[in-house]
Amino acid sequence: MSTSLSLLLERLRGPAAARRFGRLRRGIEKEGLRVDDQGAISPLPHPWALGSKLTHPHITTDYSEALLEYITPVYSRPEQALEFLADLHRYTYRHLDGEWVWPASMPSRLNGNDSIPIADYGNSNVGIMKHVYRKGLDVRYGRIMQSIAGVHYNVSLPDDLWTLLKTLDGQEELSLDEYRSSRYFDLIRNFRRHSWLLLYLFGASPALDTSFLPDGKVPQGLQRHAKRTLLSPYATSLRMSDLGYQNKVQDQLRICFNSLSNYVNTLRHAISSPWPDYEALGVRQGDEWQQLNANILQIENEYYSDIRPKRVARHDETPSQALEARGVEYIEVRCLDINPFASVGIDVTETRVVDTFLMWCLLRESPWITDAECDHLDDNRRLVVERGREPGLELFDGNQRRSLQEWGSAILDEMAGVAALLDRLETGTPHGDALAEMTPRMADPSLTPSGRVMTLLLESGEDFIDVMQDIARKQADSLQAAPMESSREDQLEQLVEASHQQQVQIEESDQCDFPTFLADYFERARESRALSFVSSLMDRPPADGSAKHGEHY
């Protein structure tokens, strides 16, 4: 363990034992395709009984009508978030007729691009914008890539911990917003350096159905299995590979999260700069919108990253304007696959490990990332998603190569001190116990979720679709067998009715046509909302040595 990390942990132990700061807070967003009894993506619209996709706070859709997205409230105890997530699944199953929620990140059986229905959010301007944005993703990347699902994990640290850290760092001259934003970027840079470890420990997508590649070509590194399955023998997360959420145009943005101003200005440039290939696609054909614009990014949400700084945006702000105006509020981890062996796609052990990992990223030194290091980080992630379980795999640690197993074990050893600190806020040692469960995975890759999926496929000899369909049915039975509290059921019933009423109100309140609405949106999006503290904070290199959910597009 580095000396500075060891000293900081020592200085935090007393305040933790005295409960001078609270627990981390998290909210979970989990996606899942609706599938029929043959394991094919559902062609049916989002069930009316689940509420309005536009306005329901907890049950909506991501890209497709068939791609459910569940959003939990914010909790300081992960068990509460997971139970709420389970209740959302239970409620959904009461309103599905012969359908299941797909338990994997790589999609169910598809029948070409058009078999994936784009989500429809109604006739309001904001609803049309969400739909056209998705049409733009189709013409740019195709719908098949958008059928991939994952878990997004939103985390914030309590204000009392930020206040304590600011004092320990001797940064009393900074406001709390200044300090918090700067330190969240420290966390993000260390996350980018070491997110490969989460991909190894929790990646769960080493295989896919052949319908995911409709041209019939088998990419290098994939092998045929059974009748309709392609698998990569040592892959951890094909979802995060070149087959999944990747965009070569976005690669030239080179966002390495050294400062908030760099991050915001790069995104603003991308949503304002035309790209020739997208111009060739056309923005409109007659009265039919093809995409919101022909720029590198239609809107900021189109930028793909394994982690994002976030701030709840007000009604007249874009996400980056909210960050400029009031700083970072929480971070969103976006690299987690759906775990097929957890009934809701993620379990409490994973939440405790991710929490510990994020605190470790925050508390250790975090120098700025050079262009050369940025390239190495991308190389490490690529190696782990494609070959993470390969014996003897080596990664880039600075200018030298290092065994994944040795390096990962060393990180877990350092994280043990952070787990012990977090456990001072708990009864027992839940973080330490969760971390201990990871140690065998470093020595034996078959114990990872991707390894378990691979073992299941190879030992059964069955196709990916059949194996996952069987898991989906068993999870549905298990979830429905557990009762839901009547108060929670009443709450969800009320939200369904209220969400439909709210959508009608939004549609009736529009004051202009969609082209005018969109032009006004992008005119406002180009405005800087930076406050005076932001420029002083965001361009300064660091010295060496309460989460909410925003608007979803």
Coordinates of C-alpha atoms in Angstrom, one line a residue:
M1 CA 0.0 0.0 0.0
S2 CA 1.3 3.5 -0.8
T3 CA 2.4 5.6 2.1
S4 CA -0.1 8.4 1.4
L5 CA -3.0 6.0 1.2
S6 CA -2.0 4.3 4.4
L7 CA -1.7 7.6 6.2
L8 CA -5.1 8.8 4.9
L9 CA -6.8 5.6 6.0
E10 CA -5.2 6.0 9.4
R11 CA -6.5 9.5 9.8
L12 CA -10.0 8.4 8.7
R13 CA -10.4 5.5 11.1
G14 CA -11.2 7.5 14.1
P15 CA -13.8 9.7 12.4
A16 CA -15.4 6.5 10.9
A17 CA -15.6 4.8 14.3
A18 CA -17.1 8.0 15.8
R19 CA -19.7 8.1 12.9
R20 CA -18.5 11.5 11.8
F21 CA -19.5 10.7 8.3
G22 CA -22.2 8.5 6.7
R23 CA -22.3 5.7 4.2
L24 CA -22.0 5.9 0.5
R25 CA -25.2 6.4 -1.3
R26 CA -26.2 4.5 -4.5
G27 CA -28.9 4.1 -7.0
I28 CA -29.0 1.3 -9.6
E29 CA -30.2 1.3 -13.2
K30 CA -30.7 -2.1 -14.7
E31 CA -31.7 -2.9 -18.3
G32 CA -33.3 -6.1 -19.6
L33 CA -34.9 -7.1 -22.9
R34 CA -38.4 -8.5 -22.9
V35 CA -38.3 -11.9 -24.7
D36 CA -41.0 -14.4 -25.8
D37 CA -41.1 -18.1 -24.9
Q38 CA -38.8 -18.9 -27.8
G39 CA -36.1 -16.6 -26.6
A40 CA -36.7 -14.0 -29.3
I41 CA -36.9 -10.2 -28.7
S42 CA -40.5 -9.1 -28.1
P43 CA -42.2 -7.2 -30.9
L44 CA -44.9 -6.0 -28.5
P45 CA -45.0 -2.4 -27.2
H46 CA -44.1 -1.5 -23.7
P47 CA -47.0 -2.7 -21.5
W48 CA -49.5 0.1 -20.7
A49 CA -49.8 -1.4 -17.2
L50 CA -46.2 -0.5 -16.5
G51 CA -46.8 3.2 -16.9
S52 CA -45.6 5.9 -19.2
K53 CA -42.1 5.3 -20.5
L54 CA -41.7 9.1 -20.7
T55 CA -42.5 10.0 -17.1
H56 CA -42.5 6.9 -14.8
P57 CA -39.6 7.4 -12.4
H58 CA -38.7 3.7 -11.9
I59 CA -39.9 1.7 -15.0
T60 CA -39.0 3.0 -18.4
T61 CA -37.3 1.8 -21.6
D62 CA -33.8 2.4 -22.9
Y63 CA -33.3 2.2 -26.7
S64 CA -36.0 -0.1 -27.6
E65 CA -39.7 -0.7 -26.8
A66 CA -38.5 -4.1 -25.7
L67 CA -35.6 -2.9 -23.6
L68 CA -36.9 -2.4 -20.1
E69 CA -34.9 0.0 -17.8
Y70 CA -35.4 -0.1 -14.0
I71 CA -34.3 2.8 -11.9
T72 CA -34.1 2.5 -8.1
P73 CA -34.3 5.4 -5.6
V74 CA -31.1 6.3 -3.8
Y75 CA -30.2 4.3 -0.8
S76 CA -27.4 4.2 1.8
R77 CA -27.8 0.5 2.2
P78 CA -27.3 -1.6 -1.0
E79 CA -29.7 -4.3 0.3
Q80 CA -32.6 -1.8 0.1
A81 CA -31.7 -0.8 -3.5
L82 CA -31.6 -4.5 -4.5
E83 CA -34.9 -5.2 -2.9
F84 CA -36.5 -2.3 -4.7
L85 CA -35.0 -3.6 -7.9
A86 CA -36.5 -7.0 -7.2
D87 CA -39.9 -5.5 -6.6
L88 CA -39.8 -3.7 -9.9
H89 CA -39.1 -7.1 -11.6
R90 CA -42.0 -8.7 -9.6
Y91 CA -44.4 -6.0 -10.5
T92 CA -43.4 -6.3 -14.2
Y93 CA -44.0 -10.0 -14.2
R94 CA -47.5 -9.5 -13.0
H95 CA -48.2 -7.6 -16.3
L96 CA -46.2 -9.7 -18.8
D97 CA -48.1 -12.4 -20.8
G98 CA -45.8 -15.2 -21.8
E99 CA -42.7 -13.0 -21.7
W100 CA -39.5 -13.0 -19.6
V101 CA -36.9 -10.5 -18.7
W102 CA -33.6 -11.5 -20.4
P103 CA -30.9 -12.3 -17.8
A104 CA -27.8 -11.5 -19.9
S105 CA -26.1 -8.4 -21.4
M106 CA -25.8 -9.8 -24.9
P107 CA -29.2 -9.9 -26.5
S108 CA -31.7 -12.7 -27.1
R109 CA -32.5 -14.0 -30.6
L110 CA -32.9 -11.2 -33.1
N111 CA -34.2 -11.2 -36.7
G112 CA -32.3 -8.4 -38.3
N113 CA -32.1 -4.7 -37.5
D114 CA -35.8 -4.0 -37.9
S115 CA -36.7 -6.7 -35.3
I116 CA -35.6 -4.2 -32.6
P117 CA -38.5 -1.7 -32.2
I118 CA -37.4 1.9 -31.4
A119 CA -39.0 3.2 -28.2
D120 CA -41.9 5.6 -28.7
Y121 CA -42.3 8.3 -26.1
G122 CA -45.5 10.0 -27.4
N123 CA -46.3 13.2 -29.2
S124 CA -44.7 15.9 -26.9
N125 CA -41.6 17.7 -28.1
V126 CA -39.5 16.0 -25.5
G127 CA -40.9 12.6 -26.4
I128 CA -40.3 13.2 -30.1
M129 CA -36.8 14.3 -29.3
K130 CA -36.1 11.1 -27.4
H131 CA -37.5 9.0 -30.3
V132 CA -35.5 10.9 -33.0
Y133 CA -32.3 10.6 -31.0
R134 CA -32.8 6.8 -31.1
K135 CA -33.5 6.9 -34.8
G136 CA -30.2 8.7 -35.1
L137 CA -28.4 5.9 -33.2
D138 CA -30.0 3.5 -35.7
V139 CA -28.7 5.3 -38.8
R140 CA -25.3 5.8 -37.3
Y141 CA -24.6 2.4 -35.6
G142 CA -27.6 0.2 -36.2
R143 CA -30.2 -1.0 -33.8
I144 CA -28.4 -4.3 -33.0
M145 CA -25.7 -2.7 -30.9
Q146 CA -28.4 -0.8 -29.0
S147 CA -30.1 -4.1 -27.9
I148 CA -27.2 -4.8 -25.5
A149 CA -28.1 -4.3 -21.9
G150 CA -26.1 -3.5 -18.7
V151 CA -26.2 -2.3 -15.2
H152 CA -25.4 1.4 -14.4
Y153 CA -24.3 2.1 -10.8
N154 CA -24.7 5.6 -9.5
V155 CA -22.7 6.5 -6.4
S156 CA -22.1 9.6 -4.3
L157 CA -20.2 10.3 -1.1
P158 CA -22.0 12.1 1.8
D159 CA -21.2 15.8 2.3
D160 CA -19.8 15.2 5.8
L161 CA -17.1 12.9 4.4
W162 CA -16.3 15.5 1.7
T163 CA -16.0 18.2 4.4
L164 CA -13.7 15.9 6.5
L165 CA -11.5 15.1 3.4
K166 CA -11.3 18.8 2.5
T167 CA -9.9 19.5 5.9
L168 CA -7.5 16.6 5.9
D169 CA -6.2 17.8 2.5
G170 CA -5.7 21.3 3.8
Q171 CA -8.0 22.7 1.1
E172 CA -10.0 25.0 3.3
E173 CA -9.8 27.9 0.8
L174 CA -12.0 25.9 -1.7
S175 CA -15.7 25.7 -1.5
L176 CA -17.2 22.3 -0.9
D177 CA -18.5 22.2 -4.5
E178 CA -15.0 23.0 -5.8
Y179 CA -13.3 20.4 -3.7
R180 CA -15.9 17.7 -4.4
S181 CA -15.7 18.2 -8.2
S182 CA -11.9 18.1 -8.2
R183 CA -11.8 15.0 -6.1
Y184 CA -14.5 13.2 -8.1
F185 CA -12.2 13.6 -11.1
D186 CA -9.4 12.1 -9.1
L187 CA -11.6 9.1 -8.6
I188 CA -12.6 8.9 -12.2
R189 CA -9.0 9.0 -13.4
N190 CA -8.0 6.1 -11.1
F191 CA -11.2 4.3 -12.2
R192 CA -10.1 4.6 -15.8
R193 CA -6.7 3.2 -14.9
H194 CA -8.0 0.2 -13.1
S195 CA -11.5 -0.5 -14.4
W196 CA -10.1 -3.6 -16.1
L197 CA -10.3 -5.2 -12.7
L198 CA -14.1 -4.8 -12.6
L199 CA -14.3 -6.2 -16.1
Y200 CA -12.4 -9.3 -15.0
L201 CA -14.2 -9.8 -11.7
F202 CA -17.7 -9.1 -13.0
G203 CA -17.7 -9.4 -16.8
A204 CA -20.4 -12.0 -17.7
S205 CA -20.7 -11.9 -21.5
P206 CA -18.2 -14.3 -23.2
A207 CA -20.8 -15.6 -25.7
L208 CA -23.6 -14.5 -28.1
D209 CA -26.2 -15.7 -30.4
T210 CA -25.3 -15.8 -34.1
S211 CA -28.3 -13.5 -34.9
F212 CA -26.3 -10.7 -33.3
L213 CA -24.1 -10.8 -36.4
P214 CA -26.7 -10.9 -39.2
D215 CA -24.1 -10.8 -42.0
G216 CA -22.9 -14.3 -41.0
K217 CA -19.3 -13.4 -40.7
V218 CA -17.5 -14.7 -37.6
P219 CA -15.1 -12.1 -36.2
Q220 CA -11.6 -13.2 -35.3
G221 CA -11.4 -14.6 -31.8
L222 CA -14.9 -16.1 -31.8
Q223 CA -15.6 -19.8 -32.1
R224 CA -18.8 -21.7 -33.1
H225 CA -20.6 -23.6 -30.4
A226 CA -23.7 -25.8 -30.7
K227 CA -26.0 -24.7 -33.4
R228 CA -26.3 -20.9 -33.1
T229 CA -23.7 -19.7 -30.6
L230 CA -20.4 -17.9 -30.9
L231 CA -18.1 -17.7 -27.9
S232 CA -14.7 -16.3 -27.1
P233 CA -12.8 -18.8 -25.0
Y234 CA -11.1 -16.3 -22.6
A235 CA -13.4 -13.2 -23.0
T236 CA -14.9 -11.5 -20.0
S237 CA -17.2 -8.9 -21.5
L238 CA -18.0 -8.9 -25.2
R239 CA -20.5 -6.2 -24.3
M240 CA -17.5 -3.9 -23.7
S241 CA -15.5 -5.1 -26.7
D242 CA -15.5 -3.9 -30.3
L243 CA -18.6 -6.0 -30.8
G244 CA -20.5 -3.9 -28.2
Y245 CA -20.7 -0.2 -27.3
Q246 CA -17.8 1.2 -29.3
N247 CA -17.6 4.1 -31.6
K248 CA -14.6 4.8 -33.8
V249 CA -15.7 8.4 -34.5
Q250 CA -15.8 9.1 -30.7
D251 CA -12.3 7.7 -30.2
Q252 CA -10.9 10.9 -31.6
L253 CA -12.4 12.9 -28.7
R254 CA -9.8 11.5 -26.4
I255 CA -11.5 12.3 -23.1
C256 CA -9.2 11.2 -20.3
F257 CA -10.9 13.2 -17.5
N258 CA -8.1 15.4 -16.4
S259 CA -10.4 18.3 -15.7
L260 CA -14.1 19.2 -15.7
S261 CA -13.5 22.0 -18.2
N262 CA -11.7 19.7 -20.6
Y263 CA -14.6 17.2 -20.3
V264 CA -17.3 19.8 -20.7
N265 CA -15.7 21.6 -23.6
T266 CA -14.9 18.4 -25.5
L267 CA -18.5 17.3 -25.3
R268 CA -19.7 20.8 -26.3
H269 CA -17.4 20.7 -29.3
A270 CA -18.7 17.2 -30.2
I271 CA -22.4 18.3 -30.2
S272 CA -21.6 21.3 -32.3
S273 CA -19.2 19.9 -34.9
P274 CA -20.5 18.2 -38.0
W275 CA -19.1 14.9 -39.1
P276 CA -19.1 14.2 -42.9
D277 CA -20.4 10.6 -42.7
Y278 CA -23.3 11.7 -40.6
E279 CA -24.0 14.7 -42.9
A280 CA -24.2 12.2 -45.8
L281 CA -26.9 10.3 -43.9
G282 CA -29.1 13.4 -43.8
V283 CA -30.9 14.9 -40.9
R284 CA -34.4 15.0 -42.5
Q285 CA -36.0 13.3 -45.4
G286 CA -39.0 15.5 -46.1
D287 CA -40.9 15.8 -42.9
E288 CA -39.3 12.6 -41.5
W289 CA -36.4 13.1 -39.0
Q290 CA -33.5 10.7 -39.4
Q291 CA -31.4 12.1 -36.6
L292 CA -31.3 15.2 -34.3
N293 CA -28.3 16.7 -36.2
A294 CA -25.2 15.5 -38.2
N295 CA -22.7 16.3 -35.5
I296 CA -20.1 14.0 -33.9
L297 CA -22.6 13.6 -31.0
Q298 CA -26.3 14.3 -31.4
I299 CA -26.5 15.0 -27.7
E300 CA -24.1 14.5 -24.8
N301 CA -25.7 11.1 -23.8
E302 CA -24.4 9.6 -27.0
Y303 CA -20.8 9.7 -25.6
Y304 CA -19.9 6.1 -24.5
S305 CA -17.7 5.8 -21.5
D306 CA -17.2 3.3 -18.7
I307 CA -17.7 6.1 -16.1
R308 CA -19.3 9.5 -16.2
P309 CA -19.4 12.5 -13.8
K310 CA -23.0 13.5 -13.2
R311 CA -25.2 16.2 -11.8
V312 CA -29.0 16.3 -11.8
A313 CA -29.9 18.8 -14.6
R314 CA -32.6 21.4 -14.2
H315 CA -35.3 21.7 -16.9
D316 CA -33.4 24.3 -18.9
E317 CA -29.9 22.7 -18.7
T318 CA -28.0 20.0 -20.5
P319 CA -26.0 17.6 -18.4
S320 CA -22.7 19.4 -19.0
Q321 CA -24.3 22.8 -18.2
A322 CA -25.4 21.4 -14.9
L323 CA -21.9 20.2 -14.2
E324 CA -20.5 23.6 -15.1
A325 CA -22.9 25.5 -12.9
R326 CA -22.8 23.4 -9.7
G327 CA -20.0 20.8 -10.1
V328 CA -20.1 17.0 -9.9
E329 CA -22.8 15.5 -7.7
Y330 CA -22.2 11.8 -8.3
I331 CA -20.5 9.4 -10.6
E332 CA -22.1 6.7 -12.9
V333 CA -20.3 3.4 -13.4
R334 CA -21.3 2.0 -16.8
C335 CA -19.0 -1.0 -17.3
L336 CA -21.0 -3.6 -15.4
D337 CA -22.5 -6.6 -17.2
I338 CA -25.8 -8.1 -16.2
N339 CA -24.9 -11.1 -14.0
P340 CA -27.1 -14.0 -15.1
F341 CA -26.5 -15.7 -11.8
A342 CA -28.1 -12.9 -9.8
S343 CA -31.9 -12.7 -10.0
V344 CA -31.9 -8.9 -10.6
G345 CA -28.6 -8.8 -12.6
I346 CA -26.4 -7.7 -9.6
D347 CA -26.0 -8.9 -6.1
V348 CA -25.0 -7.4 -2.8
T349 CA -21.4 -8.8 -2.9
E350 CA -20.8 -7.0 -6.2
T351 CA -22.2 -3.7 -4.8
R352 CA -19.9 -3.9 -1.8
V353 CA -16.8 -4.6 -4.0
V354 CA -17.7 -1.8 -6.4
D355 CA -18.2 0.6 -3.4
T356 CA -14.8 -0.4 -2.0
F357 CA -13.2 -0.1 -5.4
L358 CA -14.6 3.5 -5.9
M359 CA -13.4 4.6 -2.4
W360 CA -9.9 3.1 -3.2
C361 CA -9.9 5.1 -6.4
L362 CA -10.7 8.3 -4.5
L363 CA -8.3 7.9 -1.7
R364 CA -5.1 6.9 -3.5
E365 CA -2.9 9.3 -5.5
S366 CA -4.3 10.3 -8.9
P367 CA -2.0 12.2 -11.2
W368 CA -3.3 13.5 -14.6
I369 CA -3.4 11.0 -17.4
T370 CA -1.0 11.7 -20.3
D371 CA -1.8 10.8 -23.9
A372 CA 0.6 7.9 -23.8
E373 CA -1.0 6.5 -20.6
C374 CA -4.5 7.0 -22.1
D375 CA -3.5 4.7 -25.0
H376 CA -2.3 2.1 -22.5
L377 CA -5.5 2.3 -20.5
D378 CA -7.5 1.6 -23.7
D379 CA -5.2 -1.3 -24.5
N380 CA -5.6 -2.8 -21.0
R381 CA -9.4 -2.7 -21.2
R382 CA -9.3 -4.3 -24.7
L383 CA -7.1 -7.1 -23.5
V384 CA -9.2 -7.9 -20.5
V385 CA -12.6 -7.9 -22.3
E386 CA -11.3 -10.1 -25.1
R387 CA -8.7 -12.3 -23.2
G388 CA -9.1 -11.6 -19.5
R389 CA -9.2 -15.3 -18.4
E390 CA -6.3 -16.3 -20.6
P391 CA -3.5 -17.9 -18.5
G392 CA -0.5 -15.6 -18.1
L393 CA -2.1 -12.5 -19.6
E394 CA -0.1 -9.4 -19.0
L395 CA -1.2 -5.8 -18.9
F396 CA 0.6 -2.4 -19.2
D397 CA 1.5 -0.9 -15.9
G398 CA 3.3 2.3 -16.8
N399 CA 6.2 1.4 -19.0
Q400 CA 6.3 -2.2 -18.0
R401 CA 4.1 -5.3 -18.4
R402 CA 2.5 -6.9 -15.4
S403 CA 0.6 -10.2 -14.8
L404 CA -3.2 -9.6 -14.5
Q405 CA -3.4 -12.0 -11.6
E406 CA -0.5 -10.5 -9.7
W407 CA -1.6 -6.9 -10.3
G408 CA -5.2 -7.6 -9.5
S409 CA -4.3 -9.4 -6.3
A410 CA -2.1 -6.4 -5.3
I411 CA -5.1 -4.1 -5.8
L412 CA -7.4 -6.3 -3.8
D413 CA -4.8 -6.3 -1.0
E414 CA -4.8 -2.5 -1.0
M415 CA -8.5 -2.4 -1.1
A416 CA -8.7 -4.4 2.1
G417 CA -7.7 -1.4 4.1
V418 CA -10.5 0.7 2.5
A419 CA -13.0 -2.2 3.1
A420 CA -11.9 -2.1 6.8
L421 CA -12.6 1.6 6.9
L422 CA -16.1 1.3 5.4
D423 CA -16.9 -1.6 7.7
R424 CA -16.4 0.8 10.7
L425 CA -19.8 2.2 9.6
E426 CA -21.4 -1.2 9.6
T427 CA -22.4 -4.1 11.8
G428 CA -19.9 -6.9 11.0
T429 CA -17.5 -6.8 8.1
P430 CA -19.7 -6.8 4.9
H431 CA -17.1 -5.0 2.7
G432 CA -14.2 -7.2 3.9
D433 CA -16.3 -10.3 3.4
A434 CA -17.3 -9.3 -0.1
L435 CA -13.7 -8.6 -1.0
A436 CA -12.6 -11.9 0.4
E437 CA -14.9 -13.6 -2.1
M438 CA -12.9 -12.0 -4.9
T439 CA -9.6 -13.5 -4.0
P440 CA -10.3 -17.0 -5.4
R441 CA -11.4 -15.4 -8.7
M442 CA -7.9 -14.0 -9.2
A443 CA -6.4 -17.5 -8.9
D444 CA -9.2 -19.3 -10.8
P445 CA -10.8 -17.4 -13.7
S446 CA -13.5 -20.1 -14.0
L447 CA -15.1 -18.7 -10.8
T448 CA -15.8 -15.3 -12.4
P449 CA -19.3 -14.8 -14.0
S450 CA -17.8 -15.0 -17.5
G451 CA -16.0 -18.2 -16.5
R452 CA -19.2 -19.7 -15.0
V453 CA -21.2 -18.8 -18.2
M454 CA -18.5 -20.5 -20.3
T455 CA -18.5 -23.6 -18.1
L456 CA -22.3 -23.8 -18.3
L457 CA -22.2 -23.6 -22.1
L458 CA -19.4 -26.1 -22.6
E459 CA -20.7 -28.7 -20.1
S460 CA -24.3 -28.5 -21.3
G461 CA -23.4 -28.3 -25.0
E462 CA -26.5 -26.1 -25.4
D463 CA -26.9 -22.8 -27.2
F464 CA -26.5 -19.5 -25.5
I465 CA -30.2 -18.7 -26.1
D466 CA -31.4 -22.0 -24.6
V467 CA -29.2 -21.6 -21.5
M468 CA -30.3 -18.0 -20.8
Q469 CA -33.9 -18.8 -21.5
D470 CA -33.9 -21.5 -18.9
I471 CA -32.2 -19.1 -16.4
A472 CA -34.9 -16.4 -17.2
R473 CA -37.7 -18.8 -16.4
K474 CA -36.2 -19.9 -13.1
Q475 CA -35.6 -16.3 -12.1
A476 CA -39.1 -15.3 -13.0
D477 CA -40.5 -18.2 -10.9
S478 CA -38.2 -17.2 -7.9
L479 CA -39.1 -13.6 -8.1
Q480 CA -42.8 -14.2 -8.3
A481 CA -42.7 -16.7 -5.5
A482 CA -41.5 -13.9 -3.1
P483 CA -44.3 -11.6 -1.9
M484 CA -44.2 -7.8 -2.4
E485 CA -45.2 -5.5 0.4
S486 CA -48.6 -4.1 -0.1
S487 CA -47.4 -0.6 0.4
R488 CA -44.8 -1.0 -2.4
E489 CA -47.4 -2.5 -4.7
D490 CA -49.8 0.4 -4.0
Q491 CA -47.0 2.8 -4.7
L492 CA -46.2 1.3 -8.1
E493 CA -49.9 1.2 -9.0
Q494 CA -50.3 4.9 -8.2
L495 CA -47.1 5.7 -10.2
V496 CA -48.5 4.0 -13.3
E497 CA -51.7 6.1 -13.3
A498 CA -49.8 9.3 -12.4
S499 CA -47.2 8.8 -15.1
H500 CA -49.8 8.4 -17.8
Q501 CA -51.6 11.6 -16.6
Q502 CA -48.3 13.4 -16.5
Q503 CA -47.5 12.5 -20.1
V504 CA -50.8 13.9 -21.3
Q505 CA -50.1 17.1 -19.4
I506 CA -46.7 17.4 -21.1
E507 CA -48.2 16.8 -24.5
E508 CA -50.9 19.4 -23.9
S509 CA -48.5 22.0 -22.6
D510 CA -46.2 22.3 -25.7
Q511 CA -46.2 25.8 -27.0
C512 CA -44.2 25.4 -30.3
D513 CA -43.6 22.8 -33.0
F514 CA -40.8 20.3 -32.9
P515 CA -38.3 22.1 -35.2
T516 CA -38.6 25.3 -33.1
F517 CA -38.2 23.3 -29.9
L518 CA -35.1 21.5 -31.2
A519 CA -33.5 24.7 -32.5
D520 CA -34.1 26.3 -29.1
Y521 CA -32.6 23.3 -27.3
F522 CA -29.4 23.4 -29.3
E523 CA -29.0 27.1 -29.0
R524 CA -29.2 26.8 -25.2
A525 CA -26.9 23.8 -25.2
R526 CA -24.1 25.9 -26.8
E527 CA -24.2 28.3 -23.9
S528 CA -21.6 28.1 -21.1
R529 CA -23.0 28.0 -17.6
A530 CA -19.6 28.0 -15.9
L531 CA -19.4 29.9 -12.6
S532 CA -16.3 31.8 -11.4
F533 CA -15.1 28.9 -9.3
V534 CA -15.2 26.5 -12.2
S535 CA -12.4 27.9 -14.2
S536 CA -10.1 28.2 -11.1
L537 CA -10.8 24.6 -10.2
M538 CA -11.0 22.7 -13.5
D539 CA -7.8 23.7 -15.3
R540 CA -5.5 23.2 -12.3
P541 CA -3.6 20.0 -12.1
P542 CA -3.9 18.2 -8.7
A543 CA -1.0 18.2 -6.4
D544 CA 0.8 14.9 -6.5
G545 CA 1.3 13.2 -3.3
S546 CA -25.9 12.5 -2.6
A547 CA -26.6 10.6 -5.7
K548 CA -29.7 11.2 -7.7
H549 CA -30.9 10.2 -11.2
G550 CA -30.8 12.7 -14.0
E551 CA -32.9 12.8 -17.1
H552 CA -32.6 9.7 -19.2
Y553 CA -32.3 9.8 -22.9

